[in-house]
Tab-separated table of C-alpha atoms and ligand atoms in Angstrom:
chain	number	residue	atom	x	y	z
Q	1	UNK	CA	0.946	18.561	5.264
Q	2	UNK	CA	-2.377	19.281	3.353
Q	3	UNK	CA	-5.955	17.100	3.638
Q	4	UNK	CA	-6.540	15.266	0.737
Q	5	UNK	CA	-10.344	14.691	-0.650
Q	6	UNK	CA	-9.112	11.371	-1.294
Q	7	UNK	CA	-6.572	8.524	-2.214
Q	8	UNK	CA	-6.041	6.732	-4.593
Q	9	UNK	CA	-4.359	2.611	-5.127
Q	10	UNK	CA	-1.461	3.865	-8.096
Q	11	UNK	CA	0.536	0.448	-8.713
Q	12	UNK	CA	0.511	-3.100	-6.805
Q	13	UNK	CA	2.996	-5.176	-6.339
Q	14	UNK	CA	3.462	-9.229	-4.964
Q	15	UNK	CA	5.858	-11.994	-3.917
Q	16	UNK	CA	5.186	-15.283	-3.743
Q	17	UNK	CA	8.431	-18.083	-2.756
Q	18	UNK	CA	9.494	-20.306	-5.193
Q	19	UNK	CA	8.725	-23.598	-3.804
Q	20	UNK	CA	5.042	-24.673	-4.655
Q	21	UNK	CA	3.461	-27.480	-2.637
Q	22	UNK	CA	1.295	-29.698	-4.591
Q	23	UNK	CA	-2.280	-31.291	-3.733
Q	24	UNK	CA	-0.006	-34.631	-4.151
Q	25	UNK	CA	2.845	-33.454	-2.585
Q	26	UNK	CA	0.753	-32.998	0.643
Q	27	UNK	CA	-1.170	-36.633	0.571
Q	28	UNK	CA	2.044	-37.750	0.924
Q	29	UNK	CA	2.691	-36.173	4.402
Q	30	UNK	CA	-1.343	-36.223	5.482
Q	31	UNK	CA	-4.298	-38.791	4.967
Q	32	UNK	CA	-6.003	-36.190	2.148
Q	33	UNK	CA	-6.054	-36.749	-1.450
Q	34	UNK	CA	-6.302	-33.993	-4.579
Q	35	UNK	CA	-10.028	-34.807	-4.977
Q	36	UNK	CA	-11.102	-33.661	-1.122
Q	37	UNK	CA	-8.750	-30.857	-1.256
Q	38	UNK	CA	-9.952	-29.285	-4.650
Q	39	UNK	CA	-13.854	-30.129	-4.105
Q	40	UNK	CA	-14.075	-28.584	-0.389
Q	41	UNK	CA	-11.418	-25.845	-0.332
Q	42	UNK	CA	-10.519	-25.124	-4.175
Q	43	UNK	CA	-6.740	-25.099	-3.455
Q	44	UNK	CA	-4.777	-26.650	-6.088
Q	45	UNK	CA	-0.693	-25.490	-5.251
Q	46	UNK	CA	0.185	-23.142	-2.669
Q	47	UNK	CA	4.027	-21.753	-1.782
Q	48	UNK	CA	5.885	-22.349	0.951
Q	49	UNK	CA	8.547	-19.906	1.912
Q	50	UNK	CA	11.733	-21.759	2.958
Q	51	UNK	CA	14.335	-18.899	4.081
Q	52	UNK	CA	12.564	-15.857	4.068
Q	53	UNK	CA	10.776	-14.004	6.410
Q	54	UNK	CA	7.606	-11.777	6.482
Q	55	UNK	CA	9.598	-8.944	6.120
Q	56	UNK	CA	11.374	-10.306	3.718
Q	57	UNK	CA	8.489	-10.709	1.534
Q	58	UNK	CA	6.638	-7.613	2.011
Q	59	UNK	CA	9.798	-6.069	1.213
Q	60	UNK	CA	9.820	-7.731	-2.082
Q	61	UNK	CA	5.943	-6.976	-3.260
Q	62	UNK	CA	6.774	-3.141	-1.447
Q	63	UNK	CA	9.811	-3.012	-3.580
Q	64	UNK	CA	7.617	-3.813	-7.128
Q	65	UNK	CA	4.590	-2.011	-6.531
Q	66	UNK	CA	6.927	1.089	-5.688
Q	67	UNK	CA	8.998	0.612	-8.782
Q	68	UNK	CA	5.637	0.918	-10.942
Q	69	UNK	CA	4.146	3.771	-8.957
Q	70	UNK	CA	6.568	6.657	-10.254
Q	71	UNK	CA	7.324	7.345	-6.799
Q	72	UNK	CA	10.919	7.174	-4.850
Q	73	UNK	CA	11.713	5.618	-1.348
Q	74	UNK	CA	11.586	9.141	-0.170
Q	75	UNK	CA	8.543	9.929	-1.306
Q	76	UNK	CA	7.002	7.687	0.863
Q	77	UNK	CA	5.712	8.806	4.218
Q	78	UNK	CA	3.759	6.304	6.022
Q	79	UNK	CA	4.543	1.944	5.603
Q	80	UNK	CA	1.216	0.322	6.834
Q	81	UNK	CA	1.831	-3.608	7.179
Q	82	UNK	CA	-1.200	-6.085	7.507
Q	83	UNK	CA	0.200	-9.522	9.385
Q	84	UNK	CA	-0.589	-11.970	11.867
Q	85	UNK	CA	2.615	-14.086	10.955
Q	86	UNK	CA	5.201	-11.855	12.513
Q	87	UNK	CA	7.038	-14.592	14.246
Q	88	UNK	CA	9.613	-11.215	16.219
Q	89	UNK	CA	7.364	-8.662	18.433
Q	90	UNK	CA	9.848	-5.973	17.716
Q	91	UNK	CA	11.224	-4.206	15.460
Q	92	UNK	CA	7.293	-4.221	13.466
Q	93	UNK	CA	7.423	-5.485	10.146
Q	94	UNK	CA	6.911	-1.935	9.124
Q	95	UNK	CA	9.880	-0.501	9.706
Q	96	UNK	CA	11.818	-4.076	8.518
Q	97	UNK	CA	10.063	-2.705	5.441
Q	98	UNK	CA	11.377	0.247	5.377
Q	99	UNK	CA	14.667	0.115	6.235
Q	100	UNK	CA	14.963	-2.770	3.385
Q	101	UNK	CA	13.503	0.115	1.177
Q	102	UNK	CA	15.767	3.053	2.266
Q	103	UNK	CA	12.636	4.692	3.411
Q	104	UNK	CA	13.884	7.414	5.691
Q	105	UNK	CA	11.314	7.950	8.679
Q	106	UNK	CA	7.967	6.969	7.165
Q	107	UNK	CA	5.399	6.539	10.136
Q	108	UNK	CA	5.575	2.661	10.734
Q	109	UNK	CA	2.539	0.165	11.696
Q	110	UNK	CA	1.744	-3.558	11.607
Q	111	UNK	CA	-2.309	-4.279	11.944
Q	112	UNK	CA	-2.701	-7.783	13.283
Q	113	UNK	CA	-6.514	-8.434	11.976
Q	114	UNK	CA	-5.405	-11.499	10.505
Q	115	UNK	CA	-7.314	-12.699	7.253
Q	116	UNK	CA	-9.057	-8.942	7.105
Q	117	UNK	CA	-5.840	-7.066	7.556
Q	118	UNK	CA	-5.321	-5.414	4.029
Q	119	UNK	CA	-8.503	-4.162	4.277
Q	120	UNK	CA	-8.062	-2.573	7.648
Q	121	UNK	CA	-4.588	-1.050	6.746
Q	122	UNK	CA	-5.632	0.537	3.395
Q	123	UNK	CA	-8.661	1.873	5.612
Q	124	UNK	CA	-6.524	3.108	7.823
Q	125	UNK	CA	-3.761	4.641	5.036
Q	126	UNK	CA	-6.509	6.189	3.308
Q	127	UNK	CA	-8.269	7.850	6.539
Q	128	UNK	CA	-4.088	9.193	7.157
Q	129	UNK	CA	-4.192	10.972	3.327
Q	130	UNK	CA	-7.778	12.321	4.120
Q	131	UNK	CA	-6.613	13.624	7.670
Q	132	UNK	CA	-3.525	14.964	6.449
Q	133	UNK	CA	-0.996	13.011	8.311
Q	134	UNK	CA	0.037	11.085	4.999
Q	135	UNK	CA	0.428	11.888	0.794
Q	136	UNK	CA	2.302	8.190	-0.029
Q	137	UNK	CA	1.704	5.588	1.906
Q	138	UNK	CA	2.781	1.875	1.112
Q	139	UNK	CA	0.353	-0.514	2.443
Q	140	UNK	CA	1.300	-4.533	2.637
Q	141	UNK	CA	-0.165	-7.823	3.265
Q	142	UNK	CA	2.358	-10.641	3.907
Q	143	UNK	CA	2.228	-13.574	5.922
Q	144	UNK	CA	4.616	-16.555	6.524
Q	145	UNK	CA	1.544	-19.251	7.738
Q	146	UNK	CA	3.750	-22.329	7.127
Q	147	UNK	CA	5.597	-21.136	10.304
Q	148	UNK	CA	2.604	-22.247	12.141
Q	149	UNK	CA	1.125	-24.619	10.285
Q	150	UNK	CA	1.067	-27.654	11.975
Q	151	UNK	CA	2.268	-30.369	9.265
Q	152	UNK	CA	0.223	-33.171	10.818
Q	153	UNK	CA	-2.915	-31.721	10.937
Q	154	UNK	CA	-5.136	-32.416	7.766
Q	155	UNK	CA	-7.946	-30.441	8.421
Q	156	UNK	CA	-5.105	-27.250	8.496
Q	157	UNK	CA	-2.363	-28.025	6.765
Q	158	UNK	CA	-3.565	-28.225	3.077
Q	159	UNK	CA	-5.748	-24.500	3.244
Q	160	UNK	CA	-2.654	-22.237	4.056
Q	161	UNK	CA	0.032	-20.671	2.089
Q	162	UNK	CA	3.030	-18.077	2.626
Q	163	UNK	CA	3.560	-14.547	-0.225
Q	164	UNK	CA	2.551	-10.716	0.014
Q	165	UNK	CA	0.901	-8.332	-1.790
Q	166	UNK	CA	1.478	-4.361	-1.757
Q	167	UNK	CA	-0.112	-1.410	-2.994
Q	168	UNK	CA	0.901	2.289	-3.127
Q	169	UNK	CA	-1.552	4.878	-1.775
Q	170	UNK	CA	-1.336	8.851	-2.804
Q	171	UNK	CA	-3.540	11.772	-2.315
Q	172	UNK	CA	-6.144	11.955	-5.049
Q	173	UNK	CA	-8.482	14.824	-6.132
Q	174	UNK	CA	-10.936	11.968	-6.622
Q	175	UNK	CA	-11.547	9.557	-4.287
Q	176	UNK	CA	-10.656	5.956	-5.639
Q	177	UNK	CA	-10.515	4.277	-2.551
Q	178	UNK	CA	-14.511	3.952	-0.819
Q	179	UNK	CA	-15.382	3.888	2.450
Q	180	UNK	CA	-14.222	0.952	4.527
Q	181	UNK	CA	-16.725	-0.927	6.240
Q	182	UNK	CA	-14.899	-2.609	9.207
Q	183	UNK	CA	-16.312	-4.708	12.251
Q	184	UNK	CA	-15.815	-8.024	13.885
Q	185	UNK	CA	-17.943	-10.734	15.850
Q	186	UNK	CA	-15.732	-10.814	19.276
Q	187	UNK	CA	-17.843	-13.404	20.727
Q	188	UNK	CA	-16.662	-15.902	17.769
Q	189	UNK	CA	-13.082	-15.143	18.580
Q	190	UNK	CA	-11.789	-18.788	19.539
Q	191	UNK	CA	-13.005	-19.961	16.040
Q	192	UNK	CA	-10.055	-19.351	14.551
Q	193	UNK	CA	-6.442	-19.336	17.366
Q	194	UNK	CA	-2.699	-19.446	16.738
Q	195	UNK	CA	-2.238	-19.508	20.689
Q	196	UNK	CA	1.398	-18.359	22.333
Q	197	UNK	CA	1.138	-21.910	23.736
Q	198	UNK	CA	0.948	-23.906	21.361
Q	199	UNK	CA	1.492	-21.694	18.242
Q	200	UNK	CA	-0.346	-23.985	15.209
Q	201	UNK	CA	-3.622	-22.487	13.617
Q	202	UNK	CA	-6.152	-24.496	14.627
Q	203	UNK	CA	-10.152	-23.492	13.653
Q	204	UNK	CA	-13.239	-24.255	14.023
Q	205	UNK	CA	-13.767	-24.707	10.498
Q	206	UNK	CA	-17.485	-25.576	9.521
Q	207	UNK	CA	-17.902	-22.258	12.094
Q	208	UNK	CA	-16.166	-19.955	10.435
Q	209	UNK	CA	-17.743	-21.335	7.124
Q	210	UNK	CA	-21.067	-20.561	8.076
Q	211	UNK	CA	-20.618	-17.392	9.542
Q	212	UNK	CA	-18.378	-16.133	6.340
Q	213	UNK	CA	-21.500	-17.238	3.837
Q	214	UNK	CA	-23.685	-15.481	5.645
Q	215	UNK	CA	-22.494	-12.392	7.260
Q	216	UNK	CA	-19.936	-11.201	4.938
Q	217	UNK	CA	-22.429	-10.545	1.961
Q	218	UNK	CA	-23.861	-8.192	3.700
Q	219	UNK	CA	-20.867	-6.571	4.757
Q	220	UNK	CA	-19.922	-6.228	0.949
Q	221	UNK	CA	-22.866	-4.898	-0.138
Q	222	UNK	CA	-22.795	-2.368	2.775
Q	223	UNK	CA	-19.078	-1.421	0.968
Q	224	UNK	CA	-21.085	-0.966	-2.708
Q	225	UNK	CA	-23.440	1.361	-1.305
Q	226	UNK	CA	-20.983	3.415	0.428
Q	227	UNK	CA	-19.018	3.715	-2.825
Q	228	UNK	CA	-21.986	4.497	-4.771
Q	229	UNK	CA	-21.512	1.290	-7.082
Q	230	UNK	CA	-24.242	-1.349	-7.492
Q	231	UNK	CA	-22.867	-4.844	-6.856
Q	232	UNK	CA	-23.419	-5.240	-10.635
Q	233	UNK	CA	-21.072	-2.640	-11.460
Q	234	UNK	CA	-18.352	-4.442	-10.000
Q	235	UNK	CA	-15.932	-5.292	-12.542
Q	236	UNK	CA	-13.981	-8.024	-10.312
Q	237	UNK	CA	-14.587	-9.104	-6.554
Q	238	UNK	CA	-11.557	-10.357	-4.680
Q	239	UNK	CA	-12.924	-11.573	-1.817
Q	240	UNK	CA	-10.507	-13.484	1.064
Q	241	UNK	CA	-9.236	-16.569	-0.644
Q	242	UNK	CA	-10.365	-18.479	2.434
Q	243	UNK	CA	-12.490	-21.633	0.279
Q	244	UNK	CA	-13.646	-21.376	-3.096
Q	245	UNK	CA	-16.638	-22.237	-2.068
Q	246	UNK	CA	-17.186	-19.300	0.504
Q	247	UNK	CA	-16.364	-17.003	-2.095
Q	248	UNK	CA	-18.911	-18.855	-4.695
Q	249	UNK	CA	-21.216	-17.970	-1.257
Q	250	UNK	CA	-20.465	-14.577	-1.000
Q	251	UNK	CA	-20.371	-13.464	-5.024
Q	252	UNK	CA	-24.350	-15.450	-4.906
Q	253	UNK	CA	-25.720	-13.455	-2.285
Q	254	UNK	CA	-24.474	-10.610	-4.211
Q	255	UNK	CA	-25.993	-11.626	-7.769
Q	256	UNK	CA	-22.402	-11.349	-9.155
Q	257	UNK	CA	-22.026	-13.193	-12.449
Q	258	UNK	CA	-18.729	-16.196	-12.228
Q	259	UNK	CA	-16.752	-13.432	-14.924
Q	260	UNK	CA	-16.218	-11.252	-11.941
Q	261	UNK	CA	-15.251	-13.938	-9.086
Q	262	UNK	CA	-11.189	-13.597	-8.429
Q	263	UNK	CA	-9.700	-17.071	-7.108
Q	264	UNK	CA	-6.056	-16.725	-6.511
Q	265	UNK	CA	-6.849	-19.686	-3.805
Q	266	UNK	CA	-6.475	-22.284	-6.546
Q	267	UNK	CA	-2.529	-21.569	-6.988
Q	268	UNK	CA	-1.789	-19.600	-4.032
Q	269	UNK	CA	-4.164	-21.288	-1.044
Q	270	UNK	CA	-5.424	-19.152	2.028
Q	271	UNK	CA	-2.656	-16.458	2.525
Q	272	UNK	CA	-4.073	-14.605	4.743
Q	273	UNK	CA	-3.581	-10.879	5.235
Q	274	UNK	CA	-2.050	-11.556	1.497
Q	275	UNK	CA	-4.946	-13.126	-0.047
Q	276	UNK	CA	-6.584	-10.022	-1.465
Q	277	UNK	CA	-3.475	-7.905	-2.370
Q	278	UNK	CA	-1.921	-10.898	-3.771
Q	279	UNK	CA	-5.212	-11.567	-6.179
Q	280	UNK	CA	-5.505	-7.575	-6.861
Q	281	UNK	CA	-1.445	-7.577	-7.675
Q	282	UNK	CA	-2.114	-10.432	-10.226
Q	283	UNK	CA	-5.194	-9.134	-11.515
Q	284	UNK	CA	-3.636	-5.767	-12.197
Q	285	UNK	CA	-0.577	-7.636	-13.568
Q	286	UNK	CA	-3.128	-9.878	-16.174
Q	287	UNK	CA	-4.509	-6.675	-17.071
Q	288	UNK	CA	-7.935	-7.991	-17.077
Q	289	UNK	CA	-9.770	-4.971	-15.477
Q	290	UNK	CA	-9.307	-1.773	-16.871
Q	291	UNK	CA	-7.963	1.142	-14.930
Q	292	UNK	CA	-10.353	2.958	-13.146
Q	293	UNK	CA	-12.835	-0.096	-12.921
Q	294	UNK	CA	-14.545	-0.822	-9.859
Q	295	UNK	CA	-13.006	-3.827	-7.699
Q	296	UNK	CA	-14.730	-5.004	-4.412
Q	297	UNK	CA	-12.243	-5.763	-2.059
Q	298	UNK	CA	-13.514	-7.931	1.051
Q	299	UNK	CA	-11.224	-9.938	3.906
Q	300	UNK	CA	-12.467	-11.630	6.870
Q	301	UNK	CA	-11.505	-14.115	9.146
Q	302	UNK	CA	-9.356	-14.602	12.824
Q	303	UNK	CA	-11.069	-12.416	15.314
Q	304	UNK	CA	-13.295	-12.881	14.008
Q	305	UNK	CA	-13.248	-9.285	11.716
Q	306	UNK	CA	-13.962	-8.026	8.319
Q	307	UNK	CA	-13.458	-5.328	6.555
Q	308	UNK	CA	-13.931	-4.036	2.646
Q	309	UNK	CA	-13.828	-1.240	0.533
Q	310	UNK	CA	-14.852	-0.742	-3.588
Q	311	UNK	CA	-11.083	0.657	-5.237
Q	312	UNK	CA	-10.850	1.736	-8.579
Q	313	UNK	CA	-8.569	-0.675	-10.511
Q	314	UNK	CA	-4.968	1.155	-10.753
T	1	LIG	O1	-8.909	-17.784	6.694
T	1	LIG	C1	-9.282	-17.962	8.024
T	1	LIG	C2	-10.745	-18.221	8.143
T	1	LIG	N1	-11.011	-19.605	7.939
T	1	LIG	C3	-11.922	-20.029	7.071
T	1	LIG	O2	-12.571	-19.270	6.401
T	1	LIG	C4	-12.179	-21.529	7.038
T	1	LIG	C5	-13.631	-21.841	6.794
T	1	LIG	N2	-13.879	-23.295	6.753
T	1	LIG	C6	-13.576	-24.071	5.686
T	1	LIG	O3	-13.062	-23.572	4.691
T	1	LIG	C7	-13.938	-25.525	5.727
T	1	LIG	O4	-14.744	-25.784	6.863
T	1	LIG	C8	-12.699	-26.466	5.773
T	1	LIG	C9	-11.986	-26.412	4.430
T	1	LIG	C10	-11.770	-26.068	6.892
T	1	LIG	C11	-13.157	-27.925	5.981
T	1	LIG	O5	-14.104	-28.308	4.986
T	1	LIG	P1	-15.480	-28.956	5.414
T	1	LIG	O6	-16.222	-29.223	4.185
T	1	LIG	O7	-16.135	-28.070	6.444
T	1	LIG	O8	-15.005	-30.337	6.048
T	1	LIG	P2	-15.319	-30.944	7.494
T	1	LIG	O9	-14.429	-30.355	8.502
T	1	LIG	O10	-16.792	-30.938	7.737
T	1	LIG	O11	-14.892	-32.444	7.264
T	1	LIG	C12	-15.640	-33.333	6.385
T	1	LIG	C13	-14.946	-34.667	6.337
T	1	LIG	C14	-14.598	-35.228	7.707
T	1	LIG	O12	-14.722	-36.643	7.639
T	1	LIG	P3	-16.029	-37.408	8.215
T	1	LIG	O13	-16.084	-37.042	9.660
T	1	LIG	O14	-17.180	-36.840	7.415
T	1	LIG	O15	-15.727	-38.833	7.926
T	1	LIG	C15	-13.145	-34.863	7.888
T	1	LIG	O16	-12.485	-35.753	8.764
T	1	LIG	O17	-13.697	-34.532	5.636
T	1	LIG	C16	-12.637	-35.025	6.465
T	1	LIG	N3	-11.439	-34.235	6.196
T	1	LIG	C17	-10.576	-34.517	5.200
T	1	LIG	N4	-10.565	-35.510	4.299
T	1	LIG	C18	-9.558	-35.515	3.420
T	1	LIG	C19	-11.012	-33.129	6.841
T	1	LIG	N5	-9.878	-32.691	6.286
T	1	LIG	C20	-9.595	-33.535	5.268
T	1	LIG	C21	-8.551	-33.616	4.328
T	1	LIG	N6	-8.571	-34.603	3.424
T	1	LIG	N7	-7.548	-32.711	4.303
């Protein structure tokens, strides 16, 4: 196989369940109300997944954003899934992918950097297409969070979500994916747990909040430059739909106008590794960027990590 000078996002794809949870539907399990939830988080609905899996759903967004790439199941050669929601530790998610997908003997990974994860694995497919060890690589976000969401717990249980969010990667003469910038703050790991022992998310939440509006900006900027795009280029920023008002945060620090802010979180809620591929999927699907417009990509969360990259709009 050849180096590529680049890759390039061709198509998206995403699945979200069926069943949407309500504001409403929640105060009714939880002492919360619509008001709190919308003012402090921004999370209006969110879906719950009732029978399928993780794989299940990445199979589903892998399946759509395949069908509009042009490309076959055996075209693909590398299946890069981001998750933290796995609930089996073997077979990966990956390769639940691709045998759903009749994708022969595609390398097969699953990144677990939770909230930061699509990031990571597009990072990681495009460094594969640059190296040579990939040309088509389908890279996922999915996560099932309502398996560990623990249903008594206000301060948790009305943030999270369940759905996936794919994109299809190929070699490109022009580079259309930028630089990821990727890192983590280890010594803030135990702000955000889903422990063996007693598997429920739990977070420090006013934590993580102020370390997300102030270190991620930075982070985000650091992607623009290495792009060569001015934050005021950026024709939409997708940022991890962790709290609409982090994301208010973030865009600020940046000087980013409220036409460019993506927020997914008010149907969807915090999904995770399939916040931003989600948003991008929908975004794409709205057809409110044009192709081959800048789009600043940012996750961050458990670990704590973070990672971004500028991609031009498919
Ligand atoms: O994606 C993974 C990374 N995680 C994040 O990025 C999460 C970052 N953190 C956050 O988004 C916010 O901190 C939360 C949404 C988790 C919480 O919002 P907050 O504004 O930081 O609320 P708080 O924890 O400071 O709580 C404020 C008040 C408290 O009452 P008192 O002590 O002031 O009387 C809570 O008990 O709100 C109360 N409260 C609620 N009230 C109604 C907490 N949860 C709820 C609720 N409904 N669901």
């Amino acid at each position: 196989m050849t180096t590529a000078t680049g890759s390039r996002i061709v198509s998206v794809g995403h699945y979200q369940p069926a069943r949407v949870l309500t504001n409403d539907d929640l105060a009714q399990m939880v002492d919360t109300n619509d008001e709190w939830i919308r003012d402090r988080v921004g999370v209006v609905t969110r879906r719950i997944a009732d029978n399928e899996t993780v794989a299940d759903m990445a199979a589903a967004a892998a399946e759509k954003a395949l069908a509009g790439s042009g490309l076959t199941a055996a075209d693909i050669d590398l299946v890069a899934v981001a998750t933290c929601s796995s609930v089996d530790r073997c077979p990966n998610v990956a390769t639940r992918v691709a045998a759903k997908l009749g994708i022969a003997a595609p390398g097969a990974y699953d990144i677990n950097t939770a909230c930061s994860g699509f990031s990571y694995a597009l990072g990681t497919a495009d460094h594969a297409i640059r190296a040579g060890a990939a040309r088509n690589v389908i890279v996922i976000g999915a996560e099932k969070l309502s398996d560990f969401t623990d249903w008594t717990d206000r301060a948790t249980c009305i943030i999270f979500g369940d759905g996936a969010g794919a994109a299809v990667v190929t070699a490109a003469d022009e580079p259309a994916i930028g630089p990821v910038v990727w890192g983590s703050a280890p010594e803030k790991g135990e702000t955000v747990r889903i422990e063996g022992w007693r598997p429920y998310i739990q977070q420090e939440g006013q934590a993580v909040f102020r370390w997300a509006t102030t270190a991620i900006a930075p982070i985000a900027r650091q992607a623009c430059e290495r792009a060569g795009v001015a934050p005021e280029e950026i024709a939409a920023f997708i940022g991890h739909q962790a709290n609409a008002r982090i994301i208010d945060g973030i865009a600020k620090r940046l000087g980013m106008p409220q036409a460019v802010i993506v927020k997914d979180i008010v149907e969807s809620g915090n999904t995770s590794a399939a916040s931003v591929p989600l948003a991008l999927s929908k975004l794409v699907e709205r057809r409110e960027v044009p192709s081959g417009a800048p789009v600043l990509l940012v996750g961050f969360g458990g670990g704590l990590t973070y990672a971004g990259q500028v991609v031009r709009c498919p």
